[in-house]
Short mmCIF file of C-alpha atoms in Angstrom, two decimals:
data_model
loop_
_atom_site.label_atom_id
_atom_site.label_comp_id
_atom_site.label_asym_id
_atom_site.label_seq_id
_atom_site.Cartn_x
_atom_site.Cartn_y
_atom_site.Cartn_z
CA ASP O 1 -55.69 41.19 -67.09
CA ARG O 2 -55.44 40.00 -70.78
CA ARG O 3 -53.70 36.72 -70.47
CA VAL O 4 -55.14 33.84 -68.99
CA LYS O 5 -53.43 31.77 -65.95
CA THR O 6 -52.42 28.03 -65.91
CA LYS O 7 -52.46 25.74 -63.13
CA GLN O 8 -48.96 24.64 -62.33
CA LEU O 9 -49.10 20.72 -62.96
CA SER O 10 -47.27 18.33 -60.36
CA THR O 11 -46.03 14.67 -62.04
CA THR O 12 -47.54 12.84 -58.69
CA ALA O 13 -51.14 13.61 -59.70
CA LEU O 14 -50.72 12.03 -63.12
CA PRO O 15 -52.07 8.94 -64.35
CA ALA O 16 -49.65 5.67 -65.05
CA PRO O 17 -47.77 6.66 -68.59
CA THR O 18 -48.20 4.95 -71.33
CA MET O 19 -45.40 5.65 -74.01
CA ALA O 20 -42.19 5.42 -75.60
CA THR O 21 -39.03 6.70 -73.75
CA PHE O 22 -37.21 8.95 -75.98
CA GLY O 23 -34.13 8.98 -73.81
CA ALA O 24 -32.39 11.31 -70.79
CA PRO O 25 -33.57 14.58 -70.35
CA ALA O 26 -31.75 17.44 -71.95
CA PRO O 27 -28.99 19.47 -69.29
CA ALA O 28 -30.42 21.70 -67.21
CA THR O 29 -27.80 24.79 -67.34
CA GLY O 30 -30.50 28.03 -68.36
CA GLN O 31 -27.79 30.63 -68.22
CA ASN O 32 -26.97 30.50 -72.21
CA ALA O 33 -29.25 33.10 -74.32
CA SER O 34 -29.70 30.79 -77.48
CA ALA O 35 -29.73 27.15 -77.75
CA ALA O 36 -26.16 26.91 -79.15
CA PRO O 37 -23.45 29.16 -79.67
CA GLN O 38 -23.55 29.73 -83.21
CA ASP O 39 -27.41 30.73 -83.05
CA HIS O 40 -27.73 34.28 -85.07
CA ASN O 41 -29.50 36.49 -82.51
CA VAL O 42 -32.50 38.66 -84.77
CA ALA O 43 -32.77 42.10 -84.98
CA GLN O 44 -35.81 44.38 -83.93
CA ALA O 45 -38.03 40.72 -82.24
CA GLY O 46 -40.71 43.39 -80.87
CA ASN O 47 -41.27 44.58 -77.46
CA ASP O 48 -43.57 42.55 -76.02
CA GLY O 49 -44.23 38.33 -76.22
CA ILE O 50 -43.49 36.83 -79.57
CA SER O 51 -46.34 34.62 -80.29
CA SER O 52 -46.20 32.71 -84.19
CA LEU O 53 -42.93 32.49 -86.32
CA THR O 54 -43.38 31.66 -90.12
CA TRP O 55 -41.55 31.48 -92.63
CA SER O 56 -41.86 31.70 -96.42
CA PRO O 57 -42.65 28.58 -98.89
CA THR O 58 -40.62 30.06 -101.72
CA SER O 59 -37.74 32.16 -99.82
CA ASN O 60 -35.87 32.52 -96.39
CA ILE O 61 -38.38 35.53 -95.60
CA LEU O 62 -39.58 35.44 -91.40
CA VAL O 63 -42.56 36.31 -90.13
CA SER O 64 -43.24 37.00 -86.47
CA SER O 65 -46.55 38.23 -84.46
CA ASN O 66 -46.13 39.74 -81.95
CA TRP O 67 -48.30 40.83 -78.54
CA ASP O 68 -47.52 44.26 -79.12
CA GLY O 69 -49.65 44.34 -82.44
CA GLY O 70 -46.70 43.76 -84.76
CA VAL O 71 -46.27 41.80 -87.74
CA ARG O 72 -42.70 41.72 -88.57
CA CYS O 73 -40.83 40.60 -91.35
CA TRP O 74 -36.26 39.52 -92.15
CA GLU O 75 -34.88 38.46 -94.82
CA ALA O 76 -32.38 35.38 -93.85
CA GLN O 77 -28.65 34.28 -95.61
CA GLU O 78 -27.03 31.66 -94.73
CA SER O 79 -23.46 30.53 -95.58
CA ALA O 80 -21.33 27.76 -94.00
CA GLY O 81 -23.51 27.54 -91.19
CA GLN O 82 -23.66 31.04 -90.74
CA ILE O 83 -27.10 33.27 -90.65
CA ARG O 84 -27.92 36.46 -90.97
CA ALA O 85 -31.21 38.32 -90.75
CA LEU O 86 -32.19 41.75 -92.25
CA PRO O 87 -35.09 43.09 -91.00
CA LYS O 88 -37.18 44.08 -93.79
CA ALA O 89 -40.61 45.37 -93.16
CA GLN O 90 -43.39 46.13 -90.00
CA ALA O 91 -47.02 46.04 -90.06
CA ASN O 92 -49.14 46.62 -87.07
CA HIS O 93 -52.87 45.58 -86.26
CA GLU O 94 -55.06 48.18 -85.69
CA GLY O 95 -54.84 49.95 -81.88
CA GLN O 96 -51.76 47.73 -81.33
CA ALA O 97 -54.01 45.24 -80.71
CA PRO O 98 -51.84 42.14 -79.20
CA VAL O 99 -51.14 39.41 -82.65
CA LEU O 100 -51.64 35.76 -82.26
CA SER O 101 -50.70 33.94 -85.68
CA THR O 102 -49.17 34.48 -89.05
CA ALA O 103 -49.28 32.78 -92.46
CA PHE O 104 -47.97 32.97 -96.60
CA SER O 105 -49.80 32.60 -99.17
CA ALA O 106 -48.11 29.76 -101.52
CA ASP O 107 -46.38 31.67 -103.81
CA GLY O 108 -44.62 34.00 -100.65
CA SER O 109 -45.87 37.59 -101.54
CA THR O 110 -48.71 37.68 -98.79
CA VAL O 111 -49.06 37.73 -94.94
CA PHE O 112 -51.83 36.70 -93.30
CA SER O 113 -52.48 37.45 -89.67
CA GLY O 114 -55.16 36.88 -87.11
CA GLY O 115 -55.51 38.16 -83.53
CA ALA O 116 -57.30 40.16 -80.20
CA ASP O 117 -58.71 42.75 -82.81
CA LYS O 118 -61.05 40.01 -84.11
CA ALA O 119 -59.93 40.64 -87.40
CA VAL O 120 -58.49 38.39 -90.44
CA ARG O 121 -55.71 40.44 -91.78
CA MET O 122 -53.67 40.44 -95.72
CA TRP O 123 -50.36 42.05 -95.75
CA GLN O 124 -48.68 42.33 -99.34
CA LEU O 125 -44.88 41.98 -98.94
CA GLY O 126 -43.09 45.03 -101.00
CA GLN O 127 -46.42 47.28 -100.29
CA GLN O 128 -46.38 49.56 -97.01
CA PRO O 129 -49.88 49.16 -96.00
CA PRO O 130 -52.40 52.68 -95.44
CA ASN O 131 -50.68 53.55 -92.03
CA GLY O 132 -49.23 50.86 -91.76
CA VAL O 133 -52.39 48.36 -90.50
CA PRO O 134 -52.92 45.33 -92.55
CA GLN O 135 -56.04 44.99 -94.86
CA GLN O 136 -58.97 43.43 -93.16
CA ILE O 137 -60.57 40.71 -95.06
CA GLY O 138 -62.72 38.51 -92.80
CA ALA O 139 -63.69 38.91 -89.20
CA HIS O 140 -65.21 36.79 -85.73
CA ASP O 141 -66.72 37.26 -82.94
CA ALA O 142 -63.63 36.94 -80.79
CA PRO O 143 -59.96 36.97 -81.02
CA VAL O 144 -58.64 34.97 -83.90
CA LYS O 145 -56.08 32.47 -82.28
CA SER O 146 -54.79 30.91 -85.32
CA VAL O 147 -54.53 31.49 -88.97
CA GLY O 148 -53.42 29.03 -91.82
CA PHE O 149 -53.66 28.98 -95.63
CA ILE O 150 -54.59 26.28 -97.95
CA PRO O 151 -52.99 26.07 -101.24
CA SER O 152 -55.33 23.83 -103.19
CA SER O 153 -58.24 26.67 -103.10
CA ASN O 154 -56.10 29.96 -102.19
CA LEU O 155 -58.28 30.32 -99.66
CA VAL O 156 -57.49 31.82 -96.25
CA VAL O 157 -58.63 29.76 -92.84
CA SER O 158 -59.40 31.33 -89.29
CA GLY O 159 -60.09 29.73 -85.98
CA GLY O 160 -61.51 32.45 -83.47
CA TRP O 161 -62.37 32.03 -79.33
CA ASP O 162 -65.74 32.74 -80.68
CA LYS O 163 -66.12 28.49 -81.43
CA VAL O 164 -65.64 28.91 -85.37
CA LEU O 165 -63.93 27.67 -88.27
CA LYS O 166 -64.18 30.50 -91.40
CA PHE O 167 -62.63 30.22 -94.75
CA TRP O 168 -62.06 33.53 -96.62
CA ASP O 169 -61.40 34.31 -100.31
CA ALA O 170 -59.36 37.97 -100.21
CA ARG O 171 -61.36 39.29 -102.65
CA GLN O 172 -64.39 38.75 -100.81
CA PRO O 173 -66.32 40.52 -97.71
CA ASN O 174 -68.15 37.40 -96.55
CA PRO O 175 -66.57 33.85 -95.99
CA VAL O 176 -67.09 31.42 -98.08
CA GLY O 177 -67.55 28.64 -95.92
CA GLN O 178 -67.40 28.15 -91.76
CA PHE O 179 -67.79 25.35 -89.52
CA GLN O 180 -68.99 25.41 -86.07
CA LEU O 181 -65.62 24.28 -83.66
CA PRO O 182 -66.88 22.11 -80.75
CA GLU O 183 -65.32 24.66 -78.67
CA ARG O 184 -62.72 27.64 -78.66
CA CYS O 185 -59.77 27.36 -81.81
CA TYR O 186 -56.34 27.23 -79.49
CA ASP O 187 -54.42 26.18 -82.92
CA LEU O 188 -54.72 24.76 -86.23
CA ASP O 189 -52.22 23.76 -89.24
CA VAL O 190 -52.85 22.89 -92.64
CA ARG O 191 -50.87 20.35 -94.92
CA GLY O 192 -51.40 19.51 -98.12
CA ASN O 193 -55.04 18.45 -98.09
CA LEU O 194 -55.13 18.04 -94.26
CA MET O 195 -55.47 20.38 -92.26
CA VAL O 196 -55.96 19.63 -87.95
CA VAL O 197 -57.50 22.30 -84.93
CA ALA O 198 -56.76 21.85 -81.62
CA CYS O 199 -59.50 23.25 -79.62
CA ALA O 200 -60.26 23.87 -76.17
CA GLN O 201 -61.70 20.78 -73.87
CA ARG O 202 -59.48 18.48 -75.53
CA HIS O 203 -61.56 18.42 -78.62
CA ILE O 204 -59.01 17.29 -81.86
CA VAL O 205 -60.91 17.87 -85.27
CA ALA O 206 -59.72 17.20 -88.90
CA TYR O 207 -60.70 18.11 -91.91
CA ASP O 208 -60.19 17.36 -95.79
CA VAL O 209 -59.28 20.46 -97.53
CA GLN O 210 -59.03 19.21 -101.44
CA GLY O 211 -61.76 21.07 -102.75
CA GLN O 212 -64.58 21.78 -100.77
CA PRO O 213 -63.65 21.58 -97.19
CA ARG O 214 -65.14 18.80 -95.51
CA GLU O 215 -64.79 17.31 -91.85
CA HIS O 216 -63.09 14.35 -91.71
CA VAL O 217 -62.72 13.09 -88.47
CA ARG O 218 -63.90 14.40 -84.68
CA LYS O 219 -62.07 12.81 -81.88
CA GLU O 220 -60.95 13.83 -77.94
CA SER O 221 -57.21 14.56 -78.00
CA PRO O 222 -54.94 11.02 -76.74
CA LEU O 223 -53.12 13.18 -73.87
CA LYS O 224 -54.81 14.01 -70.15
CA PHE O 225 -54.66 17.68 -69.98
CA GLN O 226 -55.63 20.78 -72.41
CA SER O 227 -54.18 20.85 -76.02
CA ARG O 228 -51.49 23.91 -76.13
CA CYS O 229 -50.26 23.06 -80.09
CA ILE O 230 -50.85 20.67 -82.92
CA ALA O 231 -49.01 19.85 -86.64
CA ALA O 232 -49.67 17.83 -89.13
CA PHE O 233 -47.22 15.22 -90.32
CA PRO O 234 -45.82 16.20 -93.97
CA ASP O 235 -47.09 12.70 -95.10
CA MET O 236 -50.95 13.92 -94.43
CA THR O 237 -51.23 10.76 -91.99
CA GLY O 238 -51.72 12.31 -89.19
CA PHE O 239 -50.74 14.76 -86.52
CA ALA O 240 -49.07 15.55 -83.46
CA VAL O 241 -50.17 17.43 -80.45
CA GLY O 242 -49.01 19.23 -77.60
CA SER O 243 -50.19 19.43 -73.79
CA ILE O 244 -49.55 21.64 -70.87
CA GLU O 245 -48.38 18.99 -69.41
CA GLY O 246 -45.47 17.98 -70.98
CA ARG O 247 -46.55 15.71 -73.70
CA VAL O 248 -46.94 14.75 -76.97
CA GLY O 249 -49.56 12.79 -78.78
CA ILE O 250 -48.27 11.23 -82.68
CA HIS O 251 -51.89 10.18 -84.10
CA TYR O 252 -52.26 8.17 -87.08
CA ILE O 253 -55.59 9.17 -88.88
CA GLN O 254 -54.62 6.95 -91.90
CA LYS O 255 -53.46 3.23 -91.08
CA VAL O 256 -50.09 3.19 -91.93
CA PRO O 257 -48.89 -0.35 -92.30
CA GLY O 258 -46.36 -1.06 -88.83
CA LYS O 259 -47.08 2.38 -87.39
CA GLU O 260 -49.26 3.05 -84.26
CA SER O 261 -50.59 5.95 -82.51
CA PHE O 262 -48.29 6.73 -78.95
CA ALA O 263 -47.99 9.37 -76.67
CA PHE O 264 -44.75 10.44 -74.86
CA LYS O 265 -43.33 12.65 -71.99
CA CYS O 266 -40.87 15.60 -72.83
CA HIS O 267 -40.09 19.29 -71.10
CA ARG O 268 -39.86 17.93 -67.97
CA GLN O 269 -37.37 19.33 -65.15
CA ASP O 270 -36.86 17.39 -62.32
CA SER O 271 -40.59 17.11 -60.90
CA ASN O 272 -41.71 20.37 -62.98
CA VAL O 273 -43.83 19.51 -65.55
CA PHE O 274 -43.58 22.25 -68.68
CA SER O 275 -46.25 23.27 -71.31
CA VAL O 276 -45.36 22.39 -75.15
CA ASN O 277 -45.51 25.41 -76.67
CA ASP O 278 -44.65 24.63 -80.58
CA ILE O 279 -43.89 21.72 -82.79
CA CYS O 280 -42.38 21.64 -85.99
CA PHE O 281 -41.57 19.29 -88.68
CA HIS O 282 -39.34 19.52 -90.93
CA SER O 283 -40.25 19.00 -94.83
CA GLY O 284 -37.32 17.04 -96.16
CA PHE O 285 -37.28 14.06 -93.21
CA GLY O 286 -40.54 14.55 -91.77
CA THR O 287 -39.22 14.29 -88.57
CA PHE O 288 -39.94 17.33 -85.77
CA ALA O 289 -39.01 19.81 -83.19
CA THR O 290 -40.69 20.76 -79.76
CA VAL O 291 -40.22 23.56 -77.87
CA GLY O 292 -41.27 24.46 -74.40
CA ALA O 293 -41.88 26.58 -71.31
CA ASP O 294 -38.60 25.29 -69.84
CA GLY O 295 -36.95 26.79 -72.54
CA VAL O 296 -35.29 23.80 -74.13
CA VAL O 297 -35.68 23.31 -78.22
CA ASN O 298 -35.53 18.99 -78.68
CA PHE O 299 -35.37 17.16 -82.35
CA TRP O 300 -37.47 14.18 -82.62
CA ASP O 301 -37.88 10.71 -84.97
CA LYS O 302 -41.30 9.93 -84.68
CA ASP O 303 -40.72 7.02 -86.67
CA ASN O 304 -37.86 5.50 -84.41
CA LYS O 305 -39.04 7.23 -81.45
CA GLN O 306 -35.84 8.72 -81.14
CA ARG O 307 -34.67 11.99 -79.54
CA LEU O 308 -32.26 12.87 -82.16
CA LYS O 309 -30.94 15.92 -79.96
CA GLY O 310 -31.45 17.87 -77.22
CA PHE O 311 -30.44 21.71 -76.59
CA PRO O 312 -29.29 22.78 -73.71
CA VAL O 313 -32.12 25.13 -71.36
CA ILE O 314 -31.73 28.61 -72.22
CA GLN O 315 -32.70 31.80 -69.43
CA ARG O 316 -36.76 32.63 -70.85
CA PRO O 317 -39.79 29.97 -72.06
CA ILE O 318 -39.02 28.69 -75.99
CA SER O 319 -42.97 30.58 -77.21
CA CYS O 320 -43.05 29.36 -80.80
CA ALA O 321 -40.26 27.94 -83.31
CA SER O 322 -40.68 27.07 -86.64
CA PHE O 323 -38.18 25.12 -89.68
CA ASN O 324 -37.82 27.23 -93.24
CA ALA O 325 -38.58 25.99 -96.25
CA GLN O 326 -34.96 24.36 -96.98
CA GLY O 327 -34.94 23.04 -93.86
CA ASN O 328 -31.31 24.18 -92.90
CA MET O 329 -32.15 27.13 -90.80
CA PHE O 330 -34.74 26.78 -87.67
CA ALA O 331 -35.85 29.84 -86.06
CA TYR O 332 -36.89 30.26 -82.43
CA ALA O 333 -38.64 32.73 -80.04
CA SER O 334 -37.19 33.18 -76.54
CA SER O 335 -39.84 35.01 -74.26
CA TYR O 336 -42.24 34.84 -71.82
CA ASP O 337 -45.37 33.01 -72.01
CA TRP O 338 -47.37 34.02 -70.08
CA GLY O 339 -47.85 30.41 -68.67
CA LYS O 340 -47.43 31.34 -65.36
CA GLY O 341 -49.71 34.38 -65.81
CA SER O 342 -48.95 38.25 -65.32
CA ALA O 343 -47.42 37.31 -61.63
CA TYR O 344 -44.50 36.24 -62.87
CA TYR O 345 -44.19 38.56 -66.17
CA ALA O 346 -41.28 40.96 -66.00
CA PRO O 347 -40.78 44.19 -67.54
CA GLY O 348 -38.39 45.06 -69.55
CA THR O 349 -37.44 41.41 -70.04
CA PRO O 350 -35.83 41.04 -73.51
CA ASN O 351 -37.98 39.10 -75.90
CA GLU O 352 -35.73 37.73 -78.85
CA ILE O 353 -35.48 35.88 -81.41
CA PHE O 354 -33.20 33.10 -82.85
CA ILE O 355 -32.02 31.36 -86.17
CA HIS O 356 -30.40 27.71 -85.43
CA PRO O 357 -28.36 26.39 -88.65
CA VAL O 358 -29.47 23.03 -88.91
CA PRO O 359 -27.01 20.87 -90.35
CA GLU O 360 -28.35 17.65 -91.40
CA GLU O 361 -27.05 15.04 -88.93
CA GLU O 362 -29.00 16.97 -86.49
CA ILE O 363 -32.59 16.55 -87.85
CA LYS O 364 -31.50 13.78 -90.05
CA PRO O 365 -33.41 9.94 -88.75
CA LYS O 366 -30.50 7.88 -87.34
CA GLY O 367 -32.18 4.40 -87.77
CA LYS O 368 -33.47 2.01 -85.02
CA LYS O 369 -32.18 1.80 -81.91
CA THR O 370 -33.13 -1.33 -79.44
CA GLY O 371 -33.84 -0.88 -75.69
CA LEU O 372 -36.33 1.89 -76.02
CA GLY O 373 -39.20 -0.39 -75.22
CA ARG O 374 -42.34 1.31 -73.94
CA LYS O 375 -43.20 2.46 -70.59
#
C-alpha cells in the first residue's frame, strides 16, 4: 500500500504532562459535514485525499494538492459573511502521481508543487501547461513532501524523503544550493527570513534564509512522538510543532521577554488521542488554528494560553487548513488522512473543502484569563 500506517496511541502510556491547560474539549457530535453551518462547500474538490491548502499572498485564490495527482485552483469571494468559491483551473502531476504540497510565489502569479513523482513543479496561473502537466523545475531521489517559497531571494525550497533540502531558481535546471537533513522531511514552513523543517525521528532544523540560506539551530522536538506539522510564528521568533499524539509545542528560538516555550494537549476525545494534522497562523493577530484527525478545528492564542474557539467535531478527519492573507477566510479539508492505514479507507467517501468566514471576534486575542495554570 502506498500509505504509511501509524500506531494508535493510548493516553495511559503517556509521560506526565508539563503544559498549559487550554480549557474544555470541543463538543463531540460528529454529525456535521462542516465545522459551522455557514461554511461554504467548495465545488470540485478532487477524488482522493486532500494533502494541502494554500492561499495566494496577494488575492483570494485558493490552491489544493490531492492524492489523485491534481493541483486545483479556486477564486473565493466574501461578502457580509457569505462566501463563494469558483473553480478556475486544474493541472496534474505526471502519471497522476500524488501531490503532497503547494506554495505560492510572493506575487501570487505562480504555484509550486511537490509530490510522489519526486519532482518540484511550477505552474503559472492563467496559463494552461502542456498536456496539463506543470513544468518540472527540480527533482529529488524520493518523493517531495513539502515545498515553500523564499520571497527575499525568489527561491523555491523543497524537502524530500531523500533527507535533502534543495533550493531552486526556476530558470536553472540544477539546485542553487542544498542541505543534508538529519532525516526525511515531514513538513516545512517559511515565514519572512525564518524557515523551519520538521523531520522524521523528531528532528527540527531552523534556517536563516535572508540572503544565502544558513542553518540557524538544530534541535529535538519538544514533543515525545512523531512530528506531523510545523509552522513558523508570524514574528519569526519561533515555531509551533504538532505531533501524531495530540500535542502542540510552542517553541521560541529567540529570547522574547516574558515568553517561555511550552506544550499543550489538544485533539483528544475521552481516552482517544488524535494526530494534529496542520497548524496555521493568522498573520494579523498572531493567533493560530490547529486541525486534527478527530475532525475538529480549534483557534488558539499562544500568548495568553487560551483556546479562542473550539468548533464541533465533523464527520471526517481534517487533513489540512489555511488562513487567507487578509485573515477573514479559513479553508479546511474534510478528507481521510490515512492515519489508520488502508483498512479504514472507505472508497467513495467524499473529500471536501470548506471555507469558513472568520469574524474578528473568533480569532482576535481576548486578553489574559486567570486560573489556567500549569499541569
